[in-house]
Coordinates of C-alpha atoms and ligand atoms in Angstrom, one line a residue:
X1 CA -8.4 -3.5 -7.3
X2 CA -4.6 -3.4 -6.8
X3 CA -3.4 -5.9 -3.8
X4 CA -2.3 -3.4 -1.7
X5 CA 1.6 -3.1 -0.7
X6 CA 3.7 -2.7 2.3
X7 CA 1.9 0.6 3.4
X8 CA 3.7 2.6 6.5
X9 CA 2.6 5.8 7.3
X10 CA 4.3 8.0 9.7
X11 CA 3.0 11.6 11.6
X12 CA 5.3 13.9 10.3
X13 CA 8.3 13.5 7.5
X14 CA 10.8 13.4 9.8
X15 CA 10.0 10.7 11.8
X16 CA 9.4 9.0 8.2
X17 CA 13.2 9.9 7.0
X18 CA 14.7 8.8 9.8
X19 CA 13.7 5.3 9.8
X20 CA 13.6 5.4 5.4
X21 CA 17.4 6.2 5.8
X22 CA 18.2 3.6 8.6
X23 CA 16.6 1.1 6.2
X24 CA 18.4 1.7 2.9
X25 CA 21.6 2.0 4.9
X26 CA 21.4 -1.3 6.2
X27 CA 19.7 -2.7 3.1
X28 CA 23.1 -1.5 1.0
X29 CA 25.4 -2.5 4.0
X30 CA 24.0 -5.9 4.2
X31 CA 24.4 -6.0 0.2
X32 CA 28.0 -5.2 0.4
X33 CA 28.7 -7.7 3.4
X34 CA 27.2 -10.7 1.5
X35 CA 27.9 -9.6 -2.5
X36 CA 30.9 -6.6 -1.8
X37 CA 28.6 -4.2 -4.1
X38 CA 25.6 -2.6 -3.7
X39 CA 23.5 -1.0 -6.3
X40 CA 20.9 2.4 -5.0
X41 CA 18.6 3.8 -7.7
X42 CA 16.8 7.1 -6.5
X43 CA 14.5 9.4 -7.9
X44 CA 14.9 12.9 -8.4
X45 CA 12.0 16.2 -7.4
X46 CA 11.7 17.8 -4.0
X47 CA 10.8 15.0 -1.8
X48 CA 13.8 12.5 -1.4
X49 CA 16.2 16.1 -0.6
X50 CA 16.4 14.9 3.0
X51 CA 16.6 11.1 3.1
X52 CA 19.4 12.1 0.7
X53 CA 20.7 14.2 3.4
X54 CA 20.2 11.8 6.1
X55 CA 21.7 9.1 3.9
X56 CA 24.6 10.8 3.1
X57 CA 25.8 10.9 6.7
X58 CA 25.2 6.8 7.3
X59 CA 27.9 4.5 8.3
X60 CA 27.8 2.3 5.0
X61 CA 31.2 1.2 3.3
X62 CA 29.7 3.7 0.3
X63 CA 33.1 3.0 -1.4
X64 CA 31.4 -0.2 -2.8
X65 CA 27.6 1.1 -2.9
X66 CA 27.1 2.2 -7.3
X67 CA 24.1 4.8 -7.5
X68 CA 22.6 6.0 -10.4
X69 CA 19.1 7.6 -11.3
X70 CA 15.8 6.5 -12.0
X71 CA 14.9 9.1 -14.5
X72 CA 16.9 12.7 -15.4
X73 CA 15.9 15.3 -17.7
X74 CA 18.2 15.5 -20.3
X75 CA 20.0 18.9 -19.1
X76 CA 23.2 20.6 -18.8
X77 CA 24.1 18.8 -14.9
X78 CA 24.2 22.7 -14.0
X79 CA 20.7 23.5 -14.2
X80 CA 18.8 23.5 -11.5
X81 CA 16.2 20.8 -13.5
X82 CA 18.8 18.1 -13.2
X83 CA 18.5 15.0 -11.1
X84 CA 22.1 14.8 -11.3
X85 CA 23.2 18.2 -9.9
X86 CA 20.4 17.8 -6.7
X87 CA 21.8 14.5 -6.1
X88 CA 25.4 15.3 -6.0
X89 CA 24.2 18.4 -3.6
X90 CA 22.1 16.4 -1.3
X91 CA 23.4 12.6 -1.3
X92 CA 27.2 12.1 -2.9
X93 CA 28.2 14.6 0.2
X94 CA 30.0 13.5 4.1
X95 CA 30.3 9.8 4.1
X96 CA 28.4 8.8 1.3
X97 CA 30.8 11.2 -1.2
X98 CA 32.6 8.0 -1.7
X99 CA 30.1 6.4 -3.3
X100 CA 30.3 5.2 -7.5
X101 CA 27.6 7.5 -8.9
X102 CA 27.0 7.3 -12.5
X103 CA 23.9 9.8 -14.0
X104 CA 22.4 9.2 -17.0
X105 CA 22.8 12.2 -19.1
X106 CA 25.2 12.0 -21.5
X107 CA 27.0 14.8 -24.7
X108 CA 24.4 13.8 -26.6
X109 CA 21.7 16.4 -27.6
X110 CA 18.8 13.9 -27.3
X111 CA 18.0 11.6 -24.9
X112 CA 17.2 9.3 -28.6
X113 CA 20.6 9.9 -29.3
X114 CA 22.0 9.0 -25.8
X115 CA 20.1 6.1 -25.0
X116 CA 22.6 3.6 -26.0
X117 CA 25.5 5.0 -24.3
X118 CA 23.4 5.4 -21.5
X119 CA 23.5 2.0 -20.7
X120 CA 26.9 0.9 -21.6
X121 CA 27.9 2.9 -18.7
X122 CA 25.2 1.3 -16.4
X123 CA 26.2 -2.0 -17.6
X124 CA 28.5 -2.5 -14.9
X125 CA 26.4 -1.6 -12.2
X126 CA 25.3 -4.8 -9.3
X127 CA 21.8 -6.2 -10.4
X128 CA 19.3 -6.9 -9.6
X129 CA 19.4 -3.0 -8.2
X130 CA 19.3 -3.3 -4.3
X131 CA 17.2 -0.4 -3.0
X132 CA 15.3 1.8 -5.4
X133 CA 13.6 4.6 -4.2
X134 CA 10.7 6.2 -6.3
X135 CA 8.7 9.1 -6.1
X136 CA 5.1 9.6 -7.5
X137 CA 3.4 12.5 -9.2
X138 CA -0.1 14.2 -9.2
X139 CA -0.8 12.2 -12.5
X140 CA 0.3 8.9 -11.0
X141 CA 3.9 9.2 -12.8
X142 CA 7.1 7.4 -11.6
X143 CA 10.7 7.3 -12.8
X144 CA 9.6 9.6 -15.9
X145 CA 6.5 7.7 -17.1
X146 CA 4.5 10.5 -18.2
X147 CA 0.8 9.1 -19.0
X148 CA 0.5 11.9 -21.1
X149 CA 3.9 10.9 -23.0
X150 CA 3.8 9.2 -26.6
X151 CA 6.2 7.0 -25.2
X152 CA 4.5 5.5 -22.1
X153 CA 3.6 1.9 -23.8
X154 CA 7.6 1.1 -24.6
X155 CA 8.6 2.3 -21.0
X156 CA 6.1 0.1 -19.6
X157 CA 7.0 -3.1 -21.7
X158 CA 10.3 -2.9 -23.0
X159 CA 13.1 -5.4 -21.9
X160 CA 15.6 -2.2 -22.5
X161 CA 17.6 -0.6 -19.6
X162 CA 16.4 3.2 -20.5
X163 CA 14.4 4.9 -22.5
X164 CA 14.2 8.3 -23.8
X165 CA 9.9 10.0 -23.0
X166 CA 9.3 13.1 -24.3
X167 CA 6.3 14.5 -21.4
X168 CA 3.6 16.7 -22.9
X169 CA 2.9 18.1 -19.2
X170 CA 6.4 18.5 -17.7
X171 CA 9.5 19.9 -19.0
X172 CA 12.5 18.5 -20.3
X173 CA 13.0 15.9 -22.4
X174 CA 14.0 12.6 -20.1
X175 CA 15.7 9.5 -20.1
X176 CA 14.1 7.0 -17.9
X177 CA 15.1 3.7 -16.6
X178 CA 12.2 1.4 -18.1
X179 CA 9.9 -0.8 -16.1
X180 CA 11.7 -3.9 -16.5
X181 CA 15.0 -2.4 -15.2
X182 CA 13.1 -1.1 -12.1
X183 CA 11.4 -3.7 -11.0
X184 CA 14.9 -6.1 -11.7
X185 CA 15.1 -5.1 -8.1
X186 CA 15.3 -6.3 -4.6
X187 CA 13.8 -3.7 -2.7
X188 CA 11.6 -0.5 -4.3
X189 CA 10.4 2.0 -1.9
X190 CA 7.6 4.5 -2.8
X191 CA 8.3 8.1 -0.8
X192 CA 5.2 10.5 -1.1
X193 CA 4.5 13.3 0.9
X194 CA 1.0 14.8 2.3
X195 CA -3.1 13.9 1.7
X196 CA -2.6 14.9 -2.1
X197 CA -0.1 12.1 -2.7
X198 CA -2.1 9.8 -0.3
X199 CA -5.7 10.1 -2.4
X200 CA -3.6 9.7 -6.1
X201 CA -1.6 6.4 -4.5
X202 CA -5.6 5.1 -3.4
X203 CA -6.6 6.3 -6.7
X204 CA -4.0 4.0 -8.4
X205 CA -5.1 1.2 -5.9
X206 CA -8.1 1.1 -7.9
X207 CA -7.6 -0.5 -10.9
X208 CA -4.4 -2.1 -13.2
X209 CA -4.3 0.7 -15.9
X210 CA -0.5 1.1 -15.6
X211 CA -0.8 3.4 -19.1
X212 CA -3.3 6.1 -17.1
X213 CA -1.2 6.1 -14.0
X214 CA 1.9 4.2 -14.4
X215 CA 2.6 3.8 -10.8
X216 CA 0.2 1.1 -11.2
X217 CA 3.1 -1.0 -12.8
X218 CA 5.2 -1.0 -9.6
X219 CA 2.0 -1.2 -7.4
X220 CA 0.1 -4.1 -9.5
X221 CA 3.0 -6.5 -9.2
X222 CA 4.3 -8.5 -6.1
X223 CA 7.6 -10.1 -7.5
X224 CA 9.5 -7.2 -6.4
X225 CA 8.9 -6.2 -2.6
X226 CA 7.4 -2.2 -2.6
X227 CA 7.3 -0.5 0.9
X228 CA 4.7 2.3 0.7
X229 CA 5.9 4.9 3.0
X230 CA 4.0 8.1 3.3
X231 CA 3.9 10.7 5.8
X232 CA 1.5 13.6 6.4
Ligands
6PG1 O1 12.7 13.5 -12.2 C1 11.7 13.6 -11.4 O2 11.0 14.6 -11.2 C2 11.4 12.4 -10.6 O3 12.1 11.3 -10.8 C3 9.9 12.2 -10.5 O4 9.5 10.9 -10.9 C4 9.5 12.5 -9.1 O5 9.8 11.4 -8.3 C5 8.0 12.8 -9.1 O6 7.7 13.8 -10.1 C6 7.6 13.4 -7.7 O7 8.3 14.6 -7.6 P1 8.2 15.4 -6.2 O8 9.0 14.6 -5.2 O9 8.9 16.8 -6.5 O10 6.7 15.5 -5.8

């Protein structure tokens, strides 16, 4: 059995955003007002569109707040698949446009190929990372750590920023900041959404194979603070 985290549920996803929001904007304020920088890693898919939204309008000097990605699929940043394009929709927008956003896909055809250059351009960023926000999948996935990928082992154990996984069950070849990176953190929150996400994050409560359902690397450890929040 994992030790379970900070777990906060809320009655609807609203109510969940709004106080998610209020929390990474005074997380990153608080960051800049003690170390003039702060650093905000967030997750791509369908649930983080409004706590992006919600973000964005924040007052947070965002002029000094560096964001990049936990994952992207390594495509054009005008397809609708990339992290990149959602996030400069839905967060680098009203007061948070200021912000120094760096993606991680690259003119490389490969993610192999753009690794490297990949993280020369995070090299500057403020670490340990701030806030991180992750999402889950069905399979127990986070960041892009496919279980059913080839490379799941090195993204789990690698002292590397990024690494490129190749998913058997999702599209897109991906770039993915590795465990290590993530959990270099001072903050990770975990946003899922509805009863399916709730019995897959118990599921992972149940044992410490991180390789079956890598969430299980984030939840297993208590170094780095996680903050559960779910919502119905
Ligand atoms: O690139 C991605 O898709 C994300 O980084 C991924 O890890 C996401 O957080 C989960 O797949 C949950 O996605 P949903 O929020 O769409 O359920």
């Amino acid at each position: 059995m994992i030790k379970e985290s900070v777990f906060k549920s809320f009655d609807n996803k609203e109510a969940l955003e709004a106080q998610l929001a209020e929390r990474i904007a005074k997380q990153l304020q608080e960051a800049v007002d003690i170390r003039g920088k702060a650093s905000l890693v967030v997750s791509g898919g369908s649930t983080p569109l409004k706590l992006f939204q919600l973000l964005s309008h924040k007052s947070v000097e965002w002029s000094d707040v560096y964001i990049t990605l936990a994952d992207e699929r390594w495509v054009g940043g005008e397809s609708d698949d990339s992290n990149e394009k959602l996030v400069r929709a839905h967060l680098l927008q009203n007061r948070a446009a200021s912000a120094k956003f760096q993606g991680l896909k690259n003119m490389f055809s490969t993610p192999e190929e753009g690794c490297e250059m990949t993280m020369e351009q995070l090299a500057h960023f403020p670490r340990p990372f701030d806030v991180v926000v992750l999402g889950m999948g069905n399979d127990g996935h986070t960041c892009s750590w496919f279980p059913c990928s080839k490379e799941i082992e090195l993204a789990l154990s690698t002292d590397k920023l990024c690494v490129a996984v190749n998913p058997g069950a999702a599209p897109n070849p991906r770039i993915s900041l590795s465990k290590t990176a993530i959990l270099a953190s001072r903050q990770i929150y975990l946003h899922i959404v509805g009863e399916q996400k709730l019995a897959v994050y118990r599921q992972a409560l149940e044992n410490e194979d991180a390789n079956s359902m890598p969430i299980r690397a984030v939840l297993g450890q208590h170094k780095t603070p996680v903050d559960v929040y779910w919502s119905a």
